[in-house]
Amino acid sequence: MLDALLPIVLFVFATSITPGPNNLMIMSSGLNFGVSRSMPHFLGICIGYPAMIIAIGLGLGALFNQFPLLHEIIRWVGIAYLLYLAWVIAATREVGSAEGKKPFTFLQAVAFQWVNPKGWIMAVGALAAFTTPDGTMLVEAGRIALTFILIGGPCIVVWLMFGVGLKQLLKDPRHLRIFNITMGLLLAASVVTMIH
């Protein structure tokens, strides 16, 4: 069992600790709103993403295979939304002013998982790599989802705390502006690589 679990753990760690839309947005939330106001956003990622993995494993993947246009629509909505969020982050001029002074809610963060292109790539990749044709999909998808909670959650905390820690360094409005523009550009770049 450990032999089967270790590759999943490594995959989840590698995909959860690297920059992507969720991590860049939670870091920006930590910077602009602090830990307590970012908790609904954090929990929405930690619960919403594993729920998406289970849902895909239990049949949405088949639905998208049957109706590829539906997947394309979700993908392009996600790309457009991420580019909008990149602009909002880049345009933030003072700590706490992002998104009209309101961090993501729990439900917004859960819903965001469904339009996050990197999230889709990670979920489909994990399900393809770590499930078996003769296995029980609910059990195997559940194991992957649980690993994302146990390993991915702490990785997201790292990004949240990094954002909180930057608050002291970015008291100078010029530094904050450079940081937010950089984060906005990185978020936009993470989306551009998904357009093909």
PDB file of C-alpha atoms in Angstrom:
ATOM      1  CA  MET A   1       0.000   0.000   0.000  1.00  0.00           C
ATOM      2  CA  LEU A   2       2.855   2.386   0.821  1.00  0.00           C
ATOM      3  CA  ASP A   3       4.303   1.708  -2.624  1.00  0.00           C
ATOM      4  CA  ALA A   4       1.021   2.866  -4.167  1.00  0.00           C
ATOM      5  CA  LEU A   5       0.676   5.882  -1.872  1.00  0.00           C
ATOM      6  CA  LEU A   6       4.176   7.365  -2.238  1.00  0.00           C
ATOM      7  CA  PRO A   7       3.794   8.346  -5.923  1.00  0.00           C
ATOM      8  CA  ILE A   8       0.471  10.038  -5.126  1.00  0.00           C
ATOM      9  CA  VAL A   9       2.065  11.947  -2.229  1.00  0.00           C
ATOM     10  CA  LEU A  10       4.951  13.103  -4.426  1.00  0.00           C
ATOM     11  CA  PHE A  11       2.574  14.148  -7.226  1.00  0.00           C
ATOM     12  CA  VAL A  12       0.327  16.065  -4.838  1.00  0.00           C
ATOM     13  CA  PHE A  13       3.265  17.796  -3.154  1.00  0.00           C
ATOM     14  CA  ALA A  14       4.870  18.803  -6.449  1.00  0.00           C
ATOM     15  CA  THR A  15       1.646  20.150  -7.925  1.00  0.00           C
ATOM     16  CA  SER A  16       0.447  21.819  -4.719  1.00  0.00           C
ATOM     17  CA  ILE A  17       3.639  23.651  -3.705  1.00  0.00           C
ATOM     18  CA  THR A  18       4.392  25.135  -7.128  1.00  0.00           C
ATOM     19  CA  PRO A  19       2.901  28.444  -8.317  1.00  0.00           C
ATOM     20  CA  GLY A  20      -0.539  28.281  -9.828  1.00  0.00           C
ATOM     21  CA  PRO A  21      -3.780  30.250  -9.697  1.00  0.00           C
ATOM     22  CA  ASN A  22      -4.866  28.975  -6.255  1.00  0.00           C
ATOM     23  CA  ASN A  23      -1.466  29.586  -4.653  1.00  0.00           C
ATOM     24  CA  LEU A  24      -0.957  33.028  -6.169  1.00  0.00           C
ATOM     25  CA  MET A  25      -4.466  34.084  -5.189  1.00  0.00           C
ATOM     26  CA  ILE A  26      -4.192  32.796  -1.599  1.00  0.00           C
ATOM     27  CA  MET A  27      -0.815  34.529  -1.231  1.00  0.00           C
ATOM     28  CA  SER A  28      -2.350  37.777  -2.462  1.00  0.00           C
ATOM     29  CA  SER A  29      -5.273  37.266  -0.070  1.00  0.00           C
ATOM     30  CA  GLY A  30      -2.857  36.702   2.831  1.00  0.00           C
ATOM     31  CA  LEU A  31      -1.044  39.912   1.960  1.00  0.00           C
ATOM     32  CA  ASN A  32      -4.159  42.008   1.502  1.00  0.00           C
ATOM     33  CA  PHE A  33      -6.526  40.537   4.106  1.00  0.00           C
ATOM     34  CA  GLY A  34      -4.488  38.527   6.621  1.00  0.00           C
ATOM     35  CA  VAL A  35      -4.996  34.977   7.843  1.00  0.00           C
ATOM     36  CA  SER A  36      -8.437  35.135   9.465  1.00  0.00           C
ATOM     37  CA  ARG A  37     -10.152  36.906   6.543  1.00  0.00           C
ATOM     38  CA  SER A  38      -8.467  34.482   4.108  1.00  0.00           C
ATOM     39  CA  MET A  39      -9.654  31.353   5.960  1.00  0.00           C
ATOM     40  CA  PRO A  40     -12.879  30.921   3.939  1.00  0.00           C
ATOM     41  CA  HIS A  41     -10.800  31.126   0.739  1.00  0.00           C
ATOM     42  CA  PHE A  42      -8.300  28.608   2.114  1.00  0.00           C
ATOM     43  CA  LEU A  43     -11.018  26.168   3.232  1.00  0.00           C
ATOM     44  CA  GLY A  44     -12.814  26.536  -0.093  1.00  0.00           C
ATOM     45  CA  ILE A  45      -9.671  25.367  -1.891  1.00  0.00           C
ATOM     46  CA  CYS A  46      -9.004  22.550   0.598  1.00  0.00           C
ATOM     47  CA  ILE A  47     -12.541  21.168   0.348  1.00  0.00           C
ATOM     48  CA  GLY A  48     -13.572  22.244  -3.144  1.00  0.00           C
ATOM     49  CA  TYR A  49     -10.632  20.756  -4.999  1.00  0.00           C
ATOM     50  CA  PRO A  50     -10.830  17.253  -3.471  1.00  0.00           C
ATOM     51  CA  ALA A  51     -14.605  17.307  -4.063  1.00  0.00           C
ATOM     52  CA  MET A  52     -13.927  18.110  -7.716  1.00  0.00           C
ATOM     53  CA  ILE A  53     -11.519  15.164  -7.981  1.00  0.00           C
ATOM     54  CA  ILE A  54     -14.158  12.788  -6.632  1.00  0.00           C
ATOM     55  CA  ALA A  55     -16.834  14.241  -8.924  1.00  0.00           C
ATOM     56  CA  ILE A  56     -14.609  13.870 -11.987  1.00  0.00           C
ATOM     57  CA  GLY A  57     -13.680  10.344 -10.948  1.00  0.00           C
ATOM     58  CA  LEU A  58     -17.335   9.413 -10.544  1.00  0.00           C
ATOM     59  CA  GLY A  59     -18.528  10.511 -13.929  1.00  0.00           C
ATOM     60  CA  LEU A  60     -18.002  14.082 -14.958  1.00  0.00           C
ATOM     61  CA  GLY A  61     -15.019  12.947 -16.994  1.00  0.00           C
ATOM     62  CA  ALA A  62     -17.357  10.711 -19.009  1.00  0.00           C
ATOM     63  CA  LEU A  63     -19.800  13.606 -19.423  1.00  0.00           C
ATOM     64  CA  PHE A  64     -17.044  15.822 -20.794  1.00  0.00           C
ATOM     65  CA  ASN A  65     -15.920  13.055 -23.144  1.00  0.00           C
ATOM     66  CA  GLN A  66     -19.471  12.858 -24.464  1.00  0.00           C
ATOM     67  CA  PHE A  67     -19.895  16.652 -24.637  1.00  0.00           C
ATOM     68  CA  PRO A  68     -16.424  18.152 -25.255  1.00  0.00           C
ATOM     69  CA  LEU A  69     -17.960  21.566 -25.921  1.00  0.00           C
ATOM     70  CA  LEU A  70     -19.060  21.747 -22.270  1.00  0.00           C
ATOM     71  CA  HIS A  71     -15.464  21.253 -21.146  1.00  0.00           C
ATOM     72  CA  GLU A  72     -14.247  23.900 -23.610  1.00  0.00           C
ATOM     73  CA  ILE A  73     -16.828  26.385 -22.338  1.00  0.00           C
ATOM     74  CA  ILE A  74     -15.737  25.814 -18.718  1.00  0.00           C
ATOM     75  CA  ARG A  75     -12.083  26.084 -19.731  1.00  0.00           C
ATOM     76  CA  TRP A  76     -12.539  29.429 -21.524  1.00  0.00           C
ATOM     77  CA  VAL A  77     -14.694  30.852 -18.726  1.00  0.00           C
ATOM     78  CA  GLY A  78     -11.919  29.863 -16.330  1.00  0.00           C
ATOM     79  CA  ILE A  79      -9.239  31.476 -18.455  1.00  0.00           C
ATOM     80  CA  ALA A  80     -11.241  34.707 -18.775  1.00  0.00           C
ATOM     81  CA  TYR A  81     -11.921  34.777 -15.029  1.00  0.00           C
ATOM     82  CA  LEU A  82      -8.269  34.170 -14.165  1.00  0.00           C
ATOM     83  CA  LEU A  83      -7.195  36.986 -16.474  1.00  0.00           C
ATOM     84  CA  TYR A  84      -9.723  39.257 -14.769  1.00  0.00           C
ATOM     85  CA  LEU A  85      -8.349  38.271 -11.338  1.00  0.00           C
ATOM     86  CA  ALA A  86      -4.798  38.890 -12.596  1.00  0.00           C
ATOM     87  CA  TRP A  87      -5.859  42.406 -13.562  1.00  0.00           C
ATOM     88  CA  VAL A  88      -7.513  42.985 -10.153  1.00  0.00           C
ATOM     89  CA  ILE A  89      -4.368  41.853  -8.335  1.00  0.00           C
ATOM     90  CA  ALA A  90      -2.076  43.937 -10.559  1.00  0.00           C
ATOM     91  CA  ALA A  91      -4.277  47.019 -10.104  1.00  0.00           C
ATOM     92  CA  THR A  92      -4.256  46.809  -6.282  1.00  0.00           C
ATOM     93  CA  ARG A  93      -2.452  49.856  -4.930  1.00  0.00           C
ATOM     94  CA  GLU A  94      -2.678  49.377  -1.164  1.00  0.00           C
ATOM     95  CA  VAL A  95      -2.879  46.507   1.271  1.00  0.00           C
ATOM     96  CA  GLY A  96      -6.508  45.547   1.800  1.00  0.00           C
ATOM     97  CA  SER A  97      -7.854  47.228  -1.333  1.00  0.00           C
ATOM     98  CA  ALA A  98      -8.013  44.172  -3.590  1.00  0.00           C
ATOM     99  CA  GLU A  99     -11.392  43.044  -4.891  1.00  0.00           C
ATOM    100  CA  GLY A 100     -13.340  45.841  -3.215  1.00  0.00           C
ATOM    101  CA  LYS A 101     -11.896  44.935   0.206  1.00  0.00           C
ATOM    102  CA  LYS A 102     -13.563  41.518   0.145  1.00  0.00           C
ATOM    103  CA  PRO A 103     -11.568  38.289   0.061  1.00  0.00           C
ATOM    104  CA  PHE A 104     -12.960  35.204  -1.651  1.00  0.00           C
ATOM    105  CA  THR A 105     -15.763  33.528   0.244  1.00  0.00           C
ATOM    106  CA  PHE A 106     -15.804  29.785   0.877  1.00  0.00           C
ATOM    107  CA  LEU A 107     -18.317  29.181  -1.935  1.00  0.00           C
ATOM    108  CA  GLN A 108     -16.426  31.402  -4.382  1.00  0.00           C
ATOM    109  CA  ALA A 109     -13.249  29.412  -3.710  1.00  0.00           C
ATOM    110  CA  VAL A 110     -15.124  26.103  -4.127  1.00  0.00           C
ATOM    111  CA  ALA A 111     -16.693  27.299  -7.383  1.00  0.00           C
ATOM    112  CA  PHE A 112     -13.343  28.611  -8.610  1.00  0.00           C
ATOM    113  CA  GLN A 113     -11.919  25.076  -8.614  1.00  0.00           C
ATOM    114  CA  TRP A 114     -14.258  24.220 -11.484  1.00  0.00           C
ATOM    115  CA  VAL A 115     -12.884  26.995 -13.710  1.00  0.00           C
ATOM    116  CA  ASN A 116      -9.220  26.664 -12.726  1.00  0.00           C
ATOM    117  CA  PRO A 117      -7.379  25.243 -15.750  1.00  0.00           C
ATOM    118  CA  LYS A 118      -4.362  24.069 -13.707  1.00  0.00           C
ATOM    119  CA  GLY A 119      -6.759  22.344 -11.316  1.00  0.00           C
ATOM    120  CA  TRP A 120      -8.373  20.427 -14.174  1.00  0.00           C
ATOM    121  CA  ILE A 121      -5.004  19.346 -15.534  1.00  0.00           C
ATOM    122  CA  MET A 122      -3.891  18.174 -12.079  1.00  0.00           C
ATOM    123  CA  ALA A 123      -7.166  16.335 -11.359  1.00  0.00           C
ATOM    124  CA  VAL A 124      -7.359  14.533 -14.686  1.00  0.00           C
ATOM    125  CA  GLY A 125      -3.646  13.712 -14.516  1.00  0.00           C
ATOM    126  CA  ALA A 126      -3.950  12.296 -11.005  1.00  0.00           C
ATOM    127  CA  LEU A 127      -7.015  10.230 -11.886  1.00  0.00           C
ATOM    128  CA  ALA A 128      -5.381   8.894 -15.038  1.00  0.00           C
ATOM    129  CA  ALA A 129      -2.128   8.048 -13.288  1.00  0.00           C
ATOM    130  CA  PHE A 130      -3.319   6.734  -9.936  1.00  0.00           C
ATOM    131  CA  THR A 131      -6.506   4.811 -10.664  1.00  0.00           C
ATOM    132  CA  THR A 132      -6.811   1.365 -12.181  1.00  0.00           C
ATOM    133  CA  PRO A 133      -9.364  -0.034 -14.656  1.00  0.00           C
ATOM    134  CA  ASP A 134     -10.278  -2.868 -12.298  1.00  0.00           C
ATOM    135  CA  GLY A 135     -10.241  -0.775  -9.111  1.00  0.00           C
ATOM    136  CA  THR A 136     -13.121   0.845  -7.264  1.00  0.00           C
ATOM    137  CA  MET A 137     -13.185   4.415  -8.601  1.00  0.00           C
ATOM    138  CA  LEU A 138     -14.767   5.904  -5.474  1.00  0.00           C
ATOM    139  CA  VAL A 139     -12.044   4.411  -3.251  1.00  0.00           C
ATOM    140  CA  GLU A 140      -9.191   5.361  -5.580  1.00  0.00           C
ATOM    141  CA  ALA A 141     -10.491   8.889  -6.255  1.00  0.00           C
ATOM    142  CA  GLY A 142     -11.161   9.246  -2.516  1.00  0.00           C
ATOM    143  CA  ARG A 143      -7.550   8.298  -1.753  1.00  0.00           C
ATOM    144  CA  ILE A 144      -6.298  10.951  -4.180  1.00  0.00           C
ATOM    145  CA  ALA A 145      -8.708  13.553  -2.754  1.00  0.00           C
ATOM    146  CA  LEU A 146      -7.648  12.757   0.822  1.00  0.00           C
ATOM    147  CA  THR A 147      -3.995  13.116  -0.167  1.00  0.00           C
ATOM    148  CA  PHE A 148      -4.771  16.557  -1.601  1.00  0.00           C
ATOM    149  CA  ILE A 149      -6.328  17.516   1.746  1.00  0.00           C
ATOM    150  CA  LEU A 150      -3.452  16.162   3.865  1.00  0.00           C
ATOM    151  CA  ILE A 151      -0.534  17.259   1.645  1.00  0.00           C
ATOM    152  CA  GLY A 152      -2.046  20.023  -0.485  1.00  0.00           C
ATOM    153  CA  GLY A 153      -3.558  21.869   2.484  1.00  0.00           C
ATOM    154  CA  PRO A 154      -0.210  22.528   4.202  1.00  0.00           C
ATOM    155  CA  CYS A 155       1.285  23.595   0.855  1.00  0.00           C
ATOM    156  CA  ILE A 156      -1.470  26.192   0.495  1.00  0.00           C
ATOM    157  CA  VAL A 157      -0.780  27.379   4.059  1.00  0.00           C
ATOM    158  CA  VAL A 158       2.829  28.057   3.011  1.00  0.00           C
ATOM    159  CA  TRP A 159       1.610  30.397   0.268  1.00  0.00           C
ATOM    160  CA  LEU A 160      -0.920  32.068   2.588  1.00  0.00           C
ATOM    161  CA  MET A 161       1.740  32.688   5.245  1.00  0.00           C
ATOM    162  CA  PHE A 162       4.187  33.907   2.629  1.00  0.00           C
ATOM    163  CA  GLY A 163       1.627  36.538   1.664  1.00  0.00           C
ATOM    164  CA  VAL A 164       1.064  37.498   5.315  1.00  0.00           C
ATOM    165  CA  GLY A 165       4.826  37.750   5.870  1.00  0.00           C
ATOM    166  CA  LEU A 166       5.207  40.053   2.900  1.00  0.00           C
ATOM    167  CA  LYS A 167       2.890  42.596   4.500  1.00  0.00           C
ATOM    168  CA  GLN A 168       5.776  44.003   6.580  1.00  0.00           C
ATOM    169  CA  LEU A 169       8.105  44.150   3.585  1.00  0.00           C
ATOM    170  CA  LEU A 170       5.570  45.826   1.351  1.00  0.00           C
ATOM    171  CA  LYS A 171       4.581  48.799   3.496  1.00  0.00           C
ATOM    172  CA  ASP A 172       6.168  51.072   0.916  1.00  0.00           C
ATOM    173  CA  PRO A 173       3.441  51.674  -1.712  1.00  0.00           C
ATOM    174  CA  ARG A 174       6.008  51.432  -4.546  1.00  0.00           C
ATOM    175  CA  HIS A 175       7.140  47.982  -3.401  1.00  0.00           C
ATOM    176  CA  LEU A 176       3.536  46.855  -2.989  1.00  0.00           C
ATOM    177  CA  ARG A 177       2.675  48.088  -6.472  1.00  0.00           C
ATOM    178  CA  ILE A 178       5.640  46.225  -7.985  1.00  0.00           C
ATOM    179  CA  PHE A 179       4.704  43.075  -6.061  1.00  0.00           C
ATOM    180  CA  ASN A 180       1.034  43.184  -7.094  1.00  0.00           C
ATOM    181  CA  ILE A 181       1.880  43.851 -10.735  1.00  0.00           C
ATOM    182  CA  THR A 182       4.342  40.943 -10.635  1.00  0.00           C
ATOM    183  CA  MET A 183       1.744  38.630  -9.062  1.00  0.00           C
ATOM    184  CA  GLY A 184      -0.853  39.718 -11.604  1.00  0.00           C
ATOM    185  CA  LEU A 185       1.570  39.031 -14.452  1.00  0.00           C
ATOM    186  CA  LEU A 186       2.512  35.630 -13.001  1.00  0.00           C
ATOM    187  CA  LEU A 187      -1.154  34.689 -12.679  1.00  0.00           C
ATOM    188  CA  ALA A 188      -1.783  35.829 -16.259  1.00  0.00           C
ATOM    189  CA  ALA A 189       1.289  33.891 -17.432  1.00  0.00           C
ATOM    190  CA  SER A 190       0.031  30.747 -15.717  1.00  0.00           C
ATOM    191  CA  VAL A 191      -3.159  31.099 -17.764  1.00  0.00           C
ATOM    192  CA  VAL A 192      -1.495  31.939 -21.073  1.00  0.00           C
ATOM    193  CA  THR A 193       0.455  28.683 -20.976  1.00  0.00           C
ATOM    194  CA  MET A 194      -2.876  26.823 -20.851  1.00  0.00           C
ATOM    195  CA  ILE A 195      -4.233  28.407 -24.042  1.00  0.00           C
ATOM    196  CA  HIS A 196      -3.712  26.187 -27.056  1.00  0.00           C
TER     197      HIS A 196
END
